[in-house]
Coordinates of C-alpha atoms and ligand atoms in Angstrom, one line a residue:
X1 CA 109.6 60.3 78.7
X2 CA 106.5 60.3 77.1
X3 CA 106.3 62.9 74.0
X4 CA 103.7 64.0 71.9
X5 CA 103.6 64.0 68.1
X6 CA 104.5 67.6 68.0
X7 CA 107.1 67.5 71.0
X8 CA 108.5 64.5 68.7
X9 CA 108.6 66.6 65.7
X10 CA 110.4 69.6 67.2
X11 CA 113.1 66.4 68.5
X12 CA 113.5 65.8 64.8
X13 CA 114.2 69.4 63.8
X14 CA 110.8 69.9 62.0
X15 CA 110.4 73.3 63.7
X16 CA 114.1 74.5 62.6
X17 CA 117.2 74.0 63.9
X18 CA 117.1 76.2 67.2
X19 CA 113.6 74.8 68.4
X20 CA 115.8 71.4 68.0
X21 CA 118.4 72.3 70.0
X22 CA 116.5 74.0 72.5
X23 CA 114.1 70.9 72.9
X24 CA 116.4 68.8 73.7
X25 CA 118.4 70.3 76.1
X26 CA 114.8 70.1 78.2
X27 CA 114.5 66.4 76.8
X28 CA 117.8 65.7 78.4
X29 CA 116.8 67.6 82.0
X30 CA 113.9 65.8 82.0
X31 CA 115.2 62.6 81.6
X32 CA 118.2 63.3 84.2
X33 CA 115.2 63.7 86.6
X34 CA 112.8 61.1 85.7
X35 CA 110.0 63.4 84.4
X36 CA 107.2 61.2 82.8
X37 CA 106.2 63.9 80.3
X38 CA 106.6 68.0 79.0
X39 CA 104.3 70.4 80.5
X40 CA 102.8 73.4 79.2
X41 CA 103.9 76.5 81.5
X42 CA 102.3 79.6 81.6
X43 CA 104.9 82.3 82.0
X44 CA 108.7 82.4 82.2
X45 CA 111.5 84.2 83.3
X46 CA 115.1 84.2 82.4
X47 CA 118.6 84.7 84.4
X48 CA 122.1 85.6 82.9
X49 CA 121.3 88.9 81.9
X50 CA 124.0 91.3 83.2
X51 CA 127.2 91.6 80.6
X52 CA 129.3 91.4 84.0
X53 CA 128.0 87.9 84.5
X54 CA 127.4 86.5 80.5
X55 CA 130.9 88.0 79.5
X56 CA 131.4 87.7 75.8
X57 CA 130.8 84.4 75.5
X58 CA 127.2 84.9 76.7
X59 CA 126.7 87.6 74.4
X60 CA 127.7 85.9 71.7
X61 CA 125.7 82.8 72.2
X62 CA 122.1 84.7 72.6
X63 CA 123.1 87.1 69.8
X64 CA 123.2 83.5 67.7
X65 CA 119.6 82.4 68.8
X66 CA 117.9 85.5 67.7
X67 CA 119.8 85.9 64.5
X68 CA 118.9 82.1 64.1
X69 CA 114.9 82.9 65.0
X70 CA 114.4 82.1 68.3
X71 CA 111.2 83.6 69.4
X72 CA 109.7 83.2 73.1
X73 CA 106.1 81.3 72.9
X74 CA 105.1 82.4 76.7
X75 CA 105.0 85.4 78.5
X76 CA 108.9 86.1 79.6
X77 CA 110.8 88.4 81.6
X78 CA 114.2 88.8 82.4
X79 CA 116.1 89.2 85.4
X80 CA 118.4 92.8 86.0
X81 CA 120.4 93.9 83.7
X82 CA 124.1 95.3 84.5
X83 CA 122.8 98.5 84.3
X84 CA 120.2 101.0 84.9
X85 CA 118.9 100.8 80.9
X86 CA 117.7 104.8 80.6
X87 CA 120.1 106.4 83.3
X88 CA 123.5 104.5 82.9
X89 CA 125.6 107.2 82.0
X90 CA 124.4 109.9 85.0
X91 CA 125.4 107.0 87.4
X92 CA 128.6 106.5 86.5
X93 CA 128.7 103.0 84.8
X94 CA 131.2 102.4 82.4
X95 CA 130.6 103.2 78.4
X96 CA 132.6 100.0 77.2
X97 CA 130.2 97.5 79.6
X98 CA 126.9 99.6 78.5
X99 CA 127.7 99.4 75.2
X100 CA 127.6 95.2 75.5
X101 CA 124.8 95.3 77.8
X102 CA 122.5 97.3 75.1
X103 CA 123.7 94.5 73.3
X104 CA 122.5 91.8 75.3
X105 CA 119.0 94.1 75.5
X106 CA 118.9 93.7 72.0
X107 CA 119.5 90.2 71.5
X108 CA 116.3 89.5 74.0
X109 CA 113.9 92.0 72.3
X110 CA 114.6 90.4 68.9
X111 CA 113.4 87.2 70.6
X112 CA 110.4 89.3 71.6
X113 CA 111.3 89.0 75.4
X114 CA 110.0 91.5 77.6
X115 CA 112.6 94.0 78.6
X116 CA 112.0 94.1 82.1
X117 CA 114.9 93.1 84.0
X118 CA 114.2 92.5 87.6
X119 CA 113.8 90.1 90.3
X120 CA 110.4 90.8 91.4
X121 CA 108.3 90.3 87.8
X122 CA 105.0 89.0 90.2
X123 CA 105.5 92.9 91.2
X124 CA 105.7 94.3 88.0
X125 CA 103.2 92.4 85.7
X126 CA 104.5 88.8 85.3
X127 CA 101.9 87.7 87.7
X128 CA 101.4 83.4 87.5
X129 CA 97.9 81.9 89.5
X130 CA 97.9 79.6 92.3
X131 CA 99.0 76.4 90.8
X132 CA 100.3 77.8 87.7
X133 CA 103.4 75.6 85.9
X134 CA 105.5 78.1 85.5
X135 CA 109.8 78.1 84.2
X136 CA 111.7 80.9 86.5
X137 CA 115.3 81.2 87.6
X138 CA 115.6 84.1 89.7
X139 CA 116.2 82.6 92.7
X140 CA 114.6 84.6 95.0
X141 CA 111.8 85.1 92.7
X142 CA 111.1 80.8 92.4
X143 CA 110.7 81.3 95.8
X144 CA 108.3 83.4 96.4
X145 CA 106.2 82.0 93.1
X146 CA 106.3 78.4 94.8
X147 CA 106.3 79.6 98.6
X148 CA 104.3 82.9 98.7
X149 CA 102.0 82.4 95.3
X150 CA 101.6 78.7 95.6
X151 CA 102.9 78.6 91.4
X152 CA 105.2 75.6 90.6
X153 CA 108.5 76.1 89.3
X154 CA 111.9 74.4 89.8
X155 CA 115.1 76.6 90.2
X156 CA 116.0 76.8 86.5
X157 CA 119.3 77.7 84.9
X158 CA 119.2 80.9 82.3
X159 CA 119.6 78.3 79.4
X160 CA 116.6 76.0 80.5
X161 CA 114.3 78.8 81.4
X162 CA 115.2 80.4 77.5
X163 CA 114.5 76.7 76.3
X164 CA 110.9 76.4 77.9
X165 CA 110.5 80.0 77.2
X166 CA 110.8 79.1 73.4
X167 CA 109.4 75.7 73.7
X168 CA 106.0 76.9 75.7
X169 CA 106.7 73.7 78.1
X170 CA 109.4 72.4 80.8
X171 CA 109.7 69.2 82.0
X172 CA 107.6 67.6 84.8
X173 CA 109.2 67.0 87.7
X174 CA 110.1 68.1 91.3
X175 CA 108.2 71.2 92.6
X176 CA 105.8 70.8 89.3
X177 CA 104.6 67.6 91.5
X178 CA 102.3 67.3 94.9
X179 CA 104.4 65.0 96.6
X180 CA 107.6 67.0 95.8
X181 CA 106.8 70.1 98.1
X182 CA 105.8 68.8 101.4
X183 CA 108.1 70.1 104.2
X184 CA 111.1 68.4 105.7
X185 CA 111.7 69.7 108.6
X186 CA 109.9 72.3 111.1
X187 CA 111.6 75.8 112.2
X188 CA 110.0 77.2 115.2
X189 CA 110.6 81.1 116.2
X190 CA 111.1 81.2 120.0
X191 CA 109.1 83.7 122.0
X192 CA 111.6 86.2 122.0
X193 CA 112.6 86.7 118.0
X194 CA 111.8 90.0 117.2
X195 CA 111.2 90.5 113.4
X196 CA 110.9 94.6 113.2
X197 CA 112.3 95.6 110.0
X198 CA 111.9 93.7 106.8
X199 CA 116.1 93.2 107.2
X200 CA 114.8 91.0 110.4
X201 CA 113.3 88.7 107.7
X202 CA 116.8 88.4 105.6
X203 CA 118.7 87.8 108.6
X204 CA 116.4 84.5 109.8
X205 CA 116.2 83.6 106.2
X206 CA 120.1 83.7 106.0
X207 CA 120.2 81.5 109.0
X208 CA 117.5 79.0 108.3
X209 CA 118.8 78.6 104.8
X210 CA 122.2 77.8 106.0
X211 CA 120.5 75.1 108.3
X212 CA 118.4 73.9 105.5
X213 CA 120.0 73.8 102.7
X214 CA 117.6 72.8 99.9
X215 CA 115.5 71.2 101.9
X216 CA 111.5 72.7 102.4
X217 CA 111.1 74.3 106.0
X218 CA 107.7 74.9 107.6
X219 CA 107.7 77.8 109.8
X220 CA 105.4 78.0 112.8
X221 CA 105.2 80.9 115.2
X222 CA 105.6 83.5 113.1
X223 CA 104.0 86.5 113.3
X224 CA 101.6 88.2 110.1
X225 CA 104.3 89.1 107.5
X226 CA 103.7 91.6 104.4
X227 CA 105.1 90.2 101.4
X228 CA 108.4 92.7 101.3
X229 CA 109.1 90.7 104.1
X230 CA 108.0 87.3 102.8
X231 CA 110.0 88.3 99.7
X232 CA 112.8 89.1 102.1
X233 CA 112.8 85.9 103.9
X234 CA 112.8 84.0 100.9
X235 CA 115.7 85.3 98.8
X236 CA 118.5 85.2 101.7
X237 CA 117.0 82.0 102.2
X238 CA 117.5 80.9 98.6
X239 CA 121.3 82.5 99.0
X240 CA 122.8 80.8 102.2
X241 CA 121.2 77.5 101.3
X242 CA 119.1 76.4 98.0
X243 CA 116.0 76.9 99.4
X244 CA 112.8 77.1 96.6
X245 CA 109.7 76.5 98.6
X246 CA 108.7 77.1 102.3
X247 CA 105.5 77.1 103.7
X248 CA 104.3 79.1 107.0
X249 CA 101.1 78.3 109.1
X250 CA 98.3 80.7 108.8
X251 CA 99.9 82.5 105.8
X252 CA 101.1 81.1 102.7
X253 CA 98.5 79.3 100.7
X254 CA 99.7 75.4 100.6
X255 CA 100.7 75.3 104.6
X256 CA 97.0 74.4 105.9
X257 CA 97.7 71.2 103.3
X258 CA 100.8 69.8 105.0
X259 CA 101.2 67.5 107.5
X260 CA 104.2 68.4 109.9
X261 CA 103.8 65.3 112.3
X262 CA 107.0 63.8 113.1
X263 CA 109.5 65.8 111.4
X264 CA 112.6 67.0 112.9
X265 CA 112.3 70.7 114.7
X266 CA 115.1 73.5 114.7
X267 CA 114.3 76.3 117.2
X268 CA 115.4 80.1 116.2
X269 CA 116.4 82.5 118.8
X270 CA 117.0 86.2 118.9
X271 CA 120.7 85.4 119.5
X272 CA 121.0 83.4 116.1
X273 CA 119.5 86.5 114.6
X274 CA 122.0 88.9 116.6
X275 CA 125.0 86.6 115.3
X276 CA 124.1 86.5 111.9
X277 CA 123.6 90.3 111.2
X278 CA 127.8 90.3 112.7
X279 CA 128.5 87.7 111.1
X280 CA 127.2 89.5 107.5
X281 CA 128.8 92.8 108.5
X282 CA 132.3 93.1 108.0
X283 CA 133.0 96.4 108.9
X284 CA 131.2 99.5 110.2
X285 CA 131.3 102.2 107.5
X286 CA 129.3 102.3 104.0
X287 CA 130.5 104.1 100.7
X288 CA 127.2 103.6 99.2
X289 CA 124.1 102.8 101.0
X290 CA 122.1 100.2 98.6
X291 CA 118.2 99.1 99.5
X292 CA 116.0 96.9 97.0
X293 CA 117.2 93.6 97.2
X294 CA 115.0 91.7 95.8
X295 CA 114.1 94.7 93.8
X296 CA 111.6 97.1 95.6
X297 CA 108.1 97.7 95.9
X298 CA 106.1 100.7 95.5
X299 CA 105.6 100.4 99.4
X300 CA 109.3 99.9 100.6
X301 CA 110.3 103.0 97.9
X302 CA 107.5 105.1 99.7
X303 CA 109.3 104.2 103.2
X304 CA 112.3 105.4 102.0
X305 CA 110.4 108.7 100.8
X306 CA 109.2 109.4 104.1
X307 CA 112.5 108.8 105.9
X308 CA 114.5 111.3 103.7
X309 CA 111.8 113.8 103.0
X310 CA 113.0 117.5 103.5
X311 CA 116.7 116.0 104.7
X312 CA 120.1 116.1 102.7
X313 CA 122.2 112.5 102.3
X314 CA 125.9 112.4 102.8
X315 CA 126.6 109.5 101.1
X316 CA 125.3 108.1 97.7
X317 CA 121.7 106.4 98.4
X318 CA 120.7 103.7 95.6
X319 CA 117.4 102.3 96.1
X320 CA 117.0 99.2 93.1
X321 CA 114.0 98.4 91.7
X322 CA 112.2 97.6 88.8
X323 CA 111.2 100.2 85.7
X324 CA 107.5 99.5 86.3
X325 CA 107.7 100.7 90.1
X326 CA 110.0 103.4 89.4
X327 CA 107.5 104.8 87.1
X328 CA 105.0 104.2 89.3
X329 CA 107.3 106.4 91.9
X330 CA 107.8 109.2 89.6
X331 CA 104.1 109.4 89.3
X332 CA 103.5 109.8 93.1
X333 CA 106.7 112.1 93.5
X334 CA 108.7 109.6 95.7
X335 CA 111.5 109.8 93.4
X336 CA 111.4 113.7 93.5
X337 CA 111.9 113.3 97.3
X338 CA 114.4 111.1 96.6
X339 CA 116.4 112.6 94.8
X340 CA 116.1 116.4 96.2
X341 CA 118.0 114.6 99.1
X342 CA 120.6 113.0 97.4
X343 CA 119.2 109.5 96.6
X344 CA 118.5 107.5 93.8
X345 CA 116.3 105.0 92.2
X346 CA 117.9 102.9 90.3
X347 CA 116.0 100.8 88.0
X348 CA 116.8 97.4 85.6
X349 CA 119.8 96.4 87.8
X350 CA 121.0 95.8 91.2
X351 CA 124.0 96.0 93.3
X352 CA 125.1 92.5 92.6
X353 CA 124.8 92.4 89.0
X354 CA 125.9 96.0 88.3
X355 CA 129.9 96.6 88.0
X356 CA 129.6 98.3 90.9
X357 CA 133.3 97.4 92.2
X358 CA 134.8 99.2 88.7
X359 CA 132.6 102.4 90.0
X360 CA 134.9 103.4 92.8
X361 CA 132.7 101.6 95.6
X362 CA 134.6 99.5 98.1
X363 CA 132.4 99.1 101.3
X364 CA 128.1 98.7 100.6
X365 CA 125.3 99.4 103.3
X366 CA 122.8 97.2 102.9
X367 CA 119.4 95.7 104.3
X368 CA 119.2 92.4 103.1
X369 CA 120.3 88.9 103.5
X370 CA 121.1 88.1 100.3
X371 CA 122.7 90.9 98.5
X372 CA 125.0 90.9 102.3
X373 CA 125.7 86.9 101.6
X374 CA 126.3 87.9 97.7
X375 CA 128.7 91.4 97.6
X376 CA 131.8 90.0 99.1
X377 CA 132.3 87.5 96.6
X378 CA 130.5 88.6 93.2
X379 CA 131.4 92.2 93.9
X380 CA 134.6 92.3 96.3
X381 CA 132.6 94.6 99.2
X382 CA 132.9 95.0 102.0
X383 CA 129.6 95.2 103.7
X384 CA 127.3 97.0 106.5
X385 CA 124.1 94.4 107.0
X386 CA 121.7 96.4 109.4
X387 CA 117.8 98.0 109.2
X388 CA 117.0 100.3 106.9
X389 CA 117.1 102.9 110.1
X390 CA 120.5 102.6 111.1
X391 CA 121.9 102.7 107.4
X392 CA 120.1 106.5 107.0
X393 CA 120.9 107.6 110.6
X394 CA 124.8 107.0 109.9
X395 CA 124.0 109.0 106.4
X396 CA 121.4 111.7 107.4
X397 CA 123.3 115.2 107.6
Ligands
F3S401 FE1 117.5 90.8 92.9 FE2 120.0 91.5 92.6 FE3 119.0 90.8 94.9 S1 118.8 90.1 91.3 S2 117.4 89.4 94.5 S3 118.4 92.6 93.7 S4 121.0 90.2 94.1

């Protein structure tokens, strides 16, 4: 791989010993995938932020970059934390875990990342152009940057997206490159899919991702979609399969540049919809009804408002989003509402990444694809997958 004489100088340790170490972990990538040079990337955002999911081990290891100087060169946020960072203690989680997740806060801030933790930073100020380079690793979040934005980033690791972070570049290859995000294959919606509620969205992106796999689908037939939904779409689709771009004629920005000719068709039926919101549900009854995965926007948390306005919950209500949005909410009085029915919203975490099976909760309600694909096994839930209507009329005294 080609390297300038700077990029060969941090190789050779003449920027210290972490920028060394860092550098060539992205060297290494790069070579593993035939990039030709490094990039310079504009933002980036880093993964493996919850204590439930860095352990110790984690800890210990970003604790010894920032004590050793690491310092981000690029815009950077991070992904949600194990915890709501102001509220922990009012909703219930553990003292032990939030005392090693302030930790982990710490250790980023010293490496002057920005201490927003969620999985929507294009909501909440981490915004990259059209054709940005750009290192992310939020799933979910890579694709809606590559699919929705029309930025370029790979699916990065926590480690590589901290190393171009520091670095200011990644290596060039794969979704950084033209010829890498052209479809493979075309999904057509038949006539009568139905796509009502943004938990619609997660439900087809569960199924097409579990078709796909990592492939990059085209979508035809598909009706205008907001980008809750897009964002929606794209994260269960990320989850079942490995999915990092998809383009959809008429609406996302690099889909009047493709040329679909000739490749292979899957058709999507209402039934396929029907079978995978049973197949995501295994049982009937919620503990704790959890909205805002991906994280929420100001528009789904005012949905919410207006649902539960002047009405009392009988069972714990989360909604996750990020700190920016929540603020935003307080400001228009949508977490008043909220919480004069029983609800809450919780902000830097989500109900994947929070301990949330040490809290008491066994069974979780939720409206999308991906946190129904994801509770089972990273949280040991059982789990309600419907529309955000059905969860609040089983709830609403
Ligand atoms: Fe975000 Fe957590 Fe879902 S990180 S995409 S809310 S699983």
């Amino acid at each position: 791989m080609y390297l300038t004489k700077e990029e060969e100088g941090m190789l050779a340790g003449e920027q210290g010993d972490v920028i060394e170490r860092l550098f060539r972990l992205l060297v290494r990538l790069g070579d593993i995938y035939g990039a030709d040079r490094m990039i310079p990337i504009g933002s980036a955002q880093v993964a493996g932020v919850s204590y439930k999911s860095l352990g110790m081990p984690g800890l210990e290891f970003l604790e010894d970059y920032a004590r050793q100087g690491a310092r981000v060169r690029v815009l950077t946020f991070l992904n949600p934390a194990g915890m709501d960072l102001e509220n922990w203690k009012e909703l219930g989680f553990p003292d032990e875990f939030a005392k090693m997740q302030t930790r982990v806060m710490d250790a980023f801030r010293k490496m002057r990342i920005i201490i927003t933790s969620t999985c929507t930073p294009y909501l909440a100020g981490n915004l990259p152009r059209y054709r940005e380079h750009i290192a992310w690793s939020e799933s979910s979040a890579v694709s809606f940057s590559n699919s929705v934005i029309g930025a370029r980033t790979n699916r990065e690791g926590g480690p590589s997206a901290l190393a171009a972070a520091v670095c200011g570049v990644t290596p060039n290859y794969g979704l950084h490159l033209d010829e890498k995000r052209t479809p493979d294959l075309v999904v057509r919606l038949g006539k009568d899919v139905k796509l009502e509620f943004n938990s619609d969205f997660g439900a087809l992106g569960y199924y097409v991702g579990r078709q796909v796999k990592n492939k990059i689908p085209y979508f035809t037939d598909m009706k205008s979609a907001n980008t809750d939904r897009l964002k929606a779409l794209g994260a269960a689709m990320a989850a079942s399969g490995a999915v990092a771009l998809y383009h959809i004629e008429g609406q996302t920005p690099e889909a009047q540049l493709m040329d679909t000719t000739g490749l292979e068709e899957i058709d999507v039926s209402q039934k396929d919809i029907d079978e995978t919101y049973a197949e995501l549900s295994t049982t009937r009854e919620p503990d704790i009804i959890i909205f805002g995965c991906p994280h929420a926007s100001l528009r789904e948390i005012a949905a919410l408002a207006d649902k539960v306005e002047g009405k009392k919950l009988k069972k714990p209500v989360w909604i996750c989003t990020s700190r920016m949005m929540k603020e935003a909410a307080t400001r228009m009085g949508f977490t008043r509402t909220i919480e004069d029915a029983g609800g809450y919203i919780v902000a830097d975490t989500c109900m994947v990444v929070s301990p949330i099976e040490d809290m008491g909760y066994k069974t979780t309600g939720v409206n999308s694809g991906k946190a129904a694909n994801y509770l089972p096994g990273f949280c040991k839930q059982e789990v309600v997958f419907t529309n955000i209507d059905k969860l609040l009329e089983a709830s609403l005294e």
